[in-house]
PDB file of C-alpha atoms in Angstrom:
ATOM      1  CA  UNK A   1      55.836  -2.188 -18.694  1.00 46.00           C
ATOM      2  CA  UNK A   2      59.119  -4.047 -18.700  1.00 49.00           C
ATOM      3  CA  UNK A   3      59.281  -7.094 -20.944  1.00 49.00           C
ATOM      4  CA  UNK A   4      61.708  -9.954 -20.836  1.00 47.00           C
ATOM      5  CA  UNK A   5      63.518 -11.279 -23.852  1.00 50.00           C
ATOM      6  CA  UNK A   6      61.754 -14.390 -25.230  1.00 48.00           C
ATOM      7  CA  UNK A   7      64.764 -16.593 -24.456  1.00 56.00           C
ATOM      8  CA  UNK A   8      64.632 -15.550 -20.779  1.00 55.00           C
ATOM      9  CA  UNK A   9      62.505 -18.153 -19.015  1.00 61.00           C
ATOM     10  CA  UNK A  10      62.939 -16.671 -15.533  1.00 70.00           C
ATOM     11  CA  UNK A  11      60.102 -14.870 -13.830  1.00 78.00           C
ATOM     12  CA  UNK A  12      60.988 -11.578 -12.140  1.00 81.00           C
ATOM     13  CA  UNK A  13      61.925 -11.992  -8.480  1.00 86.00           C
ATOM     14  CA  UNK A  14      63.638 -10.116  -5.692  1.00 89.00           C
ATOM     15  CA  UNK A  15      67.218  -9.464  -6.794  1.00 90.00           C
ATOM     16  CA  UNK A  16      66.461  -9.581 -10.534  1.00 88.00           C
ATOM     17  CA  UNK A  17      67.770  -6.928 -12.900  1.00 90.00           C
ATOM     18  CA  UNK A  18      65.156  -5.606 -15.308  1.00 87.00           C
ATOM     19  CA  UNK A  19      66.458  -4.012 -18.491  1.00 88.00           C
ATOM     20  CA  UNK A  20      64.071  -1.939 -20.552  1.00 87.00           C
ATOM     21  CA  UNK A  21      63.541  -2.684 -24.190  1.00 84.00           C
ATOM     22  CA  UNK A  22      65.731  -0.437 -26.366  1.00 81.00           C
ATOM     23  CA  UNK A  23      62.832   1.399 -27.998  1.00 83.00           C
ATOM     24  CA  UNK A  24      60.458   1.636 -25.034  1.00 83.00           C
ATOM     25  CA  UNK A  25      58.498   4.914 -25.198  1.00 84.00           C
ATOM     26  CA  UNK A  26      57.692   5.269 -21.483  1.00 82.00           C
ATOM     27  CA  UNK A  27      59.591   8.441 -20.445  1.00 75.00           C
ATOM     28  CA  UNK A  28      60.406   7.181 -16.969  1.00 75.00           C
ATOM     29  CA  UNK A  29      61.539   3.646 -17.774  1.00 79.00           C
ATOM     30  CA  UNK A  30      63.119   4.340 -21.175  1.00 83.00           C
ATOM     31  CA  UNK A  31      66.702   2.985 -21.236  1.00 87.00           C
ATOM     32  CA  UNK A  32      66.740   1.948 -17.580  1.00 88.00           C
ATOM     33  CA  UNK A  33      68.186  -0.869 -15.541  1.00 91.00           C
ATOM     34  CA  UNK A  34      66.200  -1.665 -12.396  1.00 89.00           C
ATOM     35  CA  UNK A  35      67.174  -3.784  -9.418  1.00 92.00           C
ATOM     36  CA  UNK A  36      64.000  -5.463  -8.184  1.00 90.00           C
ATOM     37  CA  UNK A  37      64.004  -5.281  -4.372  1.00 89.00           C
ATOM     38  CA  UNK A  38      60.511  -6.668  -3.773  1.00 84.00           C
ATOM     39  CA  UNK A  39      58.260  -8.724  -5.998  1.00 83.00           C
ATOM     40  CA  UNK A  40      55.229 -10.523  -4.638  1.00 84.00           C
ATOM     41  CA  UNK A  41      51.455 -10.716  -5.001  1.00 85.00           C
ATOM     42  CA  UNK A  42      51.142  -7.221  -3.482  1.00 86.00           C
ATOM     43  CA  UNK A  43      53.350  -5.620  -6.095  1.00 82.00           C
ATOM     44  CA  UNK A  44      56.916  -4.772  -7.024  1.00 82.00           C
ATOM     45  CA  UNK A  45      59.474  -2.232  -5.856  1.00 83.00           C
ATOM     46  CA  UNK A  46      62.886  -1.532  -7.316  1.00 87.00           C
ATOM     47  CA  UNK A  47      65.551   1.068  -7.902  1.00 89.00           C
ATOM     48  CA  UNK A  48      66.651   2.575 -11.217  1.00 89.00           C
ATOM     49  CA  UNK A  49      70.406   1.995 -11.270  1.00 91.00           C
ATOM     50  CA  UNK A  50      71.428   4.184 -14.186  1.00 90.00           C
ATOM     51  CA  UNK A  51      69.856   7.617 -13.479  1.00 88.00           C
ATOM     52  CA  UNK A  52      71.444  10.233 -11.253  1.00 87.00           C
ATOM     53  CA  UNK A  53      70.643  13.715 -10.026  1.00 86.00           C
ATOM     54  CA  UNK A  54      73.261  16.397  -9.453  1.00 87.00           C
ATOM     55  CA  UNK A  55      72.846  16.445  -5.669  1.00 84.00           C
ATOM     56  CA  UNK A  56      75.097  15.065  -2.956  1.00 86.00           C
ATOM     57  CA  UNK A  57      73.770  13.245   0.111  1.00 87.00           C
ATOM     58  CA  UNK A  58      74.970  15.975   2.494  1.00 85.00           C
ATOM     59  CA  UNK A  59      72.952  18.527   0.467  1.00 85.00           C
ATOM     60  CA  UNK A  60      69.701  16.913   1.608  1.00 83.00           C
ATOM     61  CA  UNK A  61      70.744  15.459   4.991  1.00 83.00           C
ATOM     62  CA  UNK A  62      72.553  18.034   7.068  1.00 81.00           C
ATOM     63  CA  UNK A  63      74.055  15.783   9.753  1.00 86.00           C
ATOM     64  CA  UNK A  64      75.968  13.466   7.446  1.00 88.00           C
ATOM     65  CA  UNK A  65      79.590  14.022   6.427  1.00 87.00           C
ATOM     66  CA  UNK A  66      80.365  15.224   2.924  1.00 88.00           C
ATOM     67  CA  UNK A  67      80.498  12.215   0.624  1.00 89.00           C
ATOM     68  CA  UNK A  68      81.348  11.931  -3.039  1.00 86.00           C
ATOM     69  CA  UNK A  69      78.414   9.552  -3.521  1.00 86.00           C
ATOM     70  CA  UNK A  70      76.010  10.643  -6.216  1.00 83.00           C
ATOM     71  CA  UNK A  71      72.303  10.157  -5.611  1.00 88.00           C
ATOM     72  CA  UNK A  72      70.348   8.020  -8.023  1.00 88.00           C
ATOM     73  CA  UNK A  73      66.745   8.656  -8.949  1.00 79.00           C
ATOM     74  CA  UNK A  74      65.203   5.531  -7.502  1.00 71.00           C
ATOM     75  CA  UNK A  75      61.801   5.201  -9.094  1.00 63.00           C
ATOM     76  CA  UNK A  76      58.318   6.699  -9.235  1.00 54.00           C
ATOM     77  CA  UNK A  77      56.649   4.471  -6.664  1.00 51.00           C
ATOM     78  CA  UNK A  78      56.744   6.008  -3.186  1.00 47.00           C
ATOM     79  CA  UNK A  79      56.592   9.391  -1.492  1.00 50.00           C
ATOM     80  CA  UNK A  80      59.766  11.447  -1.624  1.00 61.00           C
ATOM     81  CA  UNK A  81      62.222   9.469   0.503  1.00 78.00           C
ATOM     82  CA  UNK A  82      65.895   8.634   0.645  1.00 83.00           C
ATOM     83  CA  UNK A  83      66.705   4.931   0.359  1.00 90.00           C
ATOM     84  CA  UNK A  84      70.026   3.164   0.222  1.00 94.00           C
ATOM     85  CA  UNK A  85      71.578  -0.060  -0.948  1.00 95.00           C
ATOM     86  CA  UNK A  86      74.800  -1.265   0.604  1.00 96.00           C
ATOM     87  CA  UNK A  87      77.204  -4.161   1.018  1.00 96.00           C
ATOM     88  CA  UNK A  88      77.404  -3.923   4.837  1.00 95.00           C
ATOM     89  CA  UNK A  89      75.192  -6.919   5.628  1.00 93.00           C
ATOM     90  CA  UNK A  90      75.140  -7.714   9.355  1.00 90.00           C
ATOM     91  CA  UNK A  91      77.086  -4.533  10.134  1.00 92.00           C
ATOM     92  CA  UNK A  92      73.821  -2.609   9.709  1.00 94.00           C
ATOM     93  CA  UNK A  93      70.983  -3.974  11.817  1.00 94.00           C
ATOM     94  CA  UNK A  94      67.572  -3.910  10.192  1.00 95.00           C
ATOM     95  CA  UNK A  95      68.846  -4.260   6.631  1.00 96.00           C
ATOM     96  CA  UNK A  96      67.502  -6.921   4.307  1.00 94.00           C
ATOM     97  CA  UNK A  97      69.324  -8.765   1.534  1.00 95.00           C
ATOM     98  CA  UNK A  98      67.854  -8.106  -1.912  1.00 95.00           C
ATOM     99  CA  UNK A  99      70.525  -9.901  -3.958  1.00 94.00           C
ATOM    100  CA  UNK A 100      73.626 -11.845  -3.036  1.00 94.00           C
ATOM    101  CA  UNK A 101      75.794  -9.420  -1.061  1.00 95.00           C
ATOM    102  CA  UNK A 102      73.492  -6.425  -1.690  1.00 96.00           C
ATOM    103  CA  UNK A 103      71.336  -5.119   1.153  1.00 97.00           C
ATOM    104  CA  UNK A 104      68.635  -2.478   1.449  1.00 95.00           C
ATOM    105  CA  UNK A 105      67.989  -0.142   4.352  1.00 94.00           C
ATOM    106  CA  UNK A 106      68.801  -0.652   7.987  1.00 95.00           C
ATOM    107  CA  UNK A 107      69.111   1.764  10.892  1.00 95.00           C
ATOM    108  CA  UNK A 108      70.015   5.084   9.288  1.00 93.00           C
ATOM    109  CA  UNK A 109      71.399   6.655  12.480  1.00 93.00           C
ATOM    110  CA  UNK A 110      73.795   3.705  12.827  1.00 95.00           C
ATOM    111  CA  UNK A 111      74.821   4.133   9.178  1.00 95.00           C
ATOM    112  CA  UNK A 112      75.472   7.859   9.688  1.00 93.00           C
ATOM    113  CA  UNK A 113      77.556   7.076  12.786  1.00 94.00           C
ATOM    114  CA  UNK A 114      79.596   4.478  10.874  1.00 94.00           C
ATOM    115  CA  UNK A 115      80.194   7.000   8.073  1.00 93.00           C
ATOM    116  CA  UNK A 116      81.198   9.773  10.530  1.00 93.00           C
ATOM    117  CA  UNK A 117      83.622   7.434  12.320  1.00 94.00           C
ATOM    118  CA  UNK A 118      85.014   6.108   9.010  1.00 93.00           C
ATOM    119  CA  UNK A 119      84.047   2.536   9.950  1.00 93.00           C
ATOM    120  CA  UNK A 120      82.527   1.920   6.506  1.00 93.00           C
ATOM    121  CA  UNK A 121      83.675   2.779   3.016  1.00 93.00           C
ATOM    122  CA  UNK A 122      81.161   5.193   1.428  1.00 92.00           C
ATOM    123  CA  UNK A 123      81.774   3.404  -1.889  1.00 92.00           C
ATOM    124  CA  UNK A 124      79.847   0.459  -0.383  1.00 94.00           C
ATOM    125  CA  UNK A 125      76.670   2.572  -0.147  1.00 95.00           C
ATOM    126  CA  UNK A 126      74.393   3.773  -2.941  1.00 94.00           C
ATOM    127  CA  UNK A 127      71.708   6.370  -2.199  1.00 93.00           C
ATOM    128  CA  UNK A 128      68.418   6.754  -4.064  1.00 91.00           C
ATOM    129  CA  UNK A 129      65.807   9.441  -3.867  1.00 85.00           C
ATOM    130  CA  UNK A 130      62.369   8.189  -4.817  1.00 75.00           C
ATOM    131  CA  UNK A 131      59.649  10.555  -6.003  1.00 64.00           C
ATOM    132  CA  UNK A 132      55.930   9.920  -6.144  1.00 56.00           C
ATOM    133  CA  UNK A 133      54.328  10.399  -9.544  1.00 52.00           C
TER     134      UNK A 133
END
């Protein structure tokens, strides 16, 4: 379980960054930084920001242009799915803001179209694959 430094009086909330303790033994969360995307009475959901796999987005989604974006390993909380964070805001209907200027999800077909037509900068998108444990 993630712990906060004693001097940190803030409770975790949507948009918070959770940083694991340096000597945490948990093999999944050891030395991780997590962006908390949901945190409520039903539970929490976030993405590990500092773990990557050696796979490109176009390797797992055939109808998307080749991108240099690396895929991050998101977290062990859902079935195997591709998620994405971005800075597109209102340009991508259906997305929700998780932190100031950082959005999650939205209509994927619209995103693919914007990428194909070079309307968006791929550097503004971060992809995560999330595995179930």
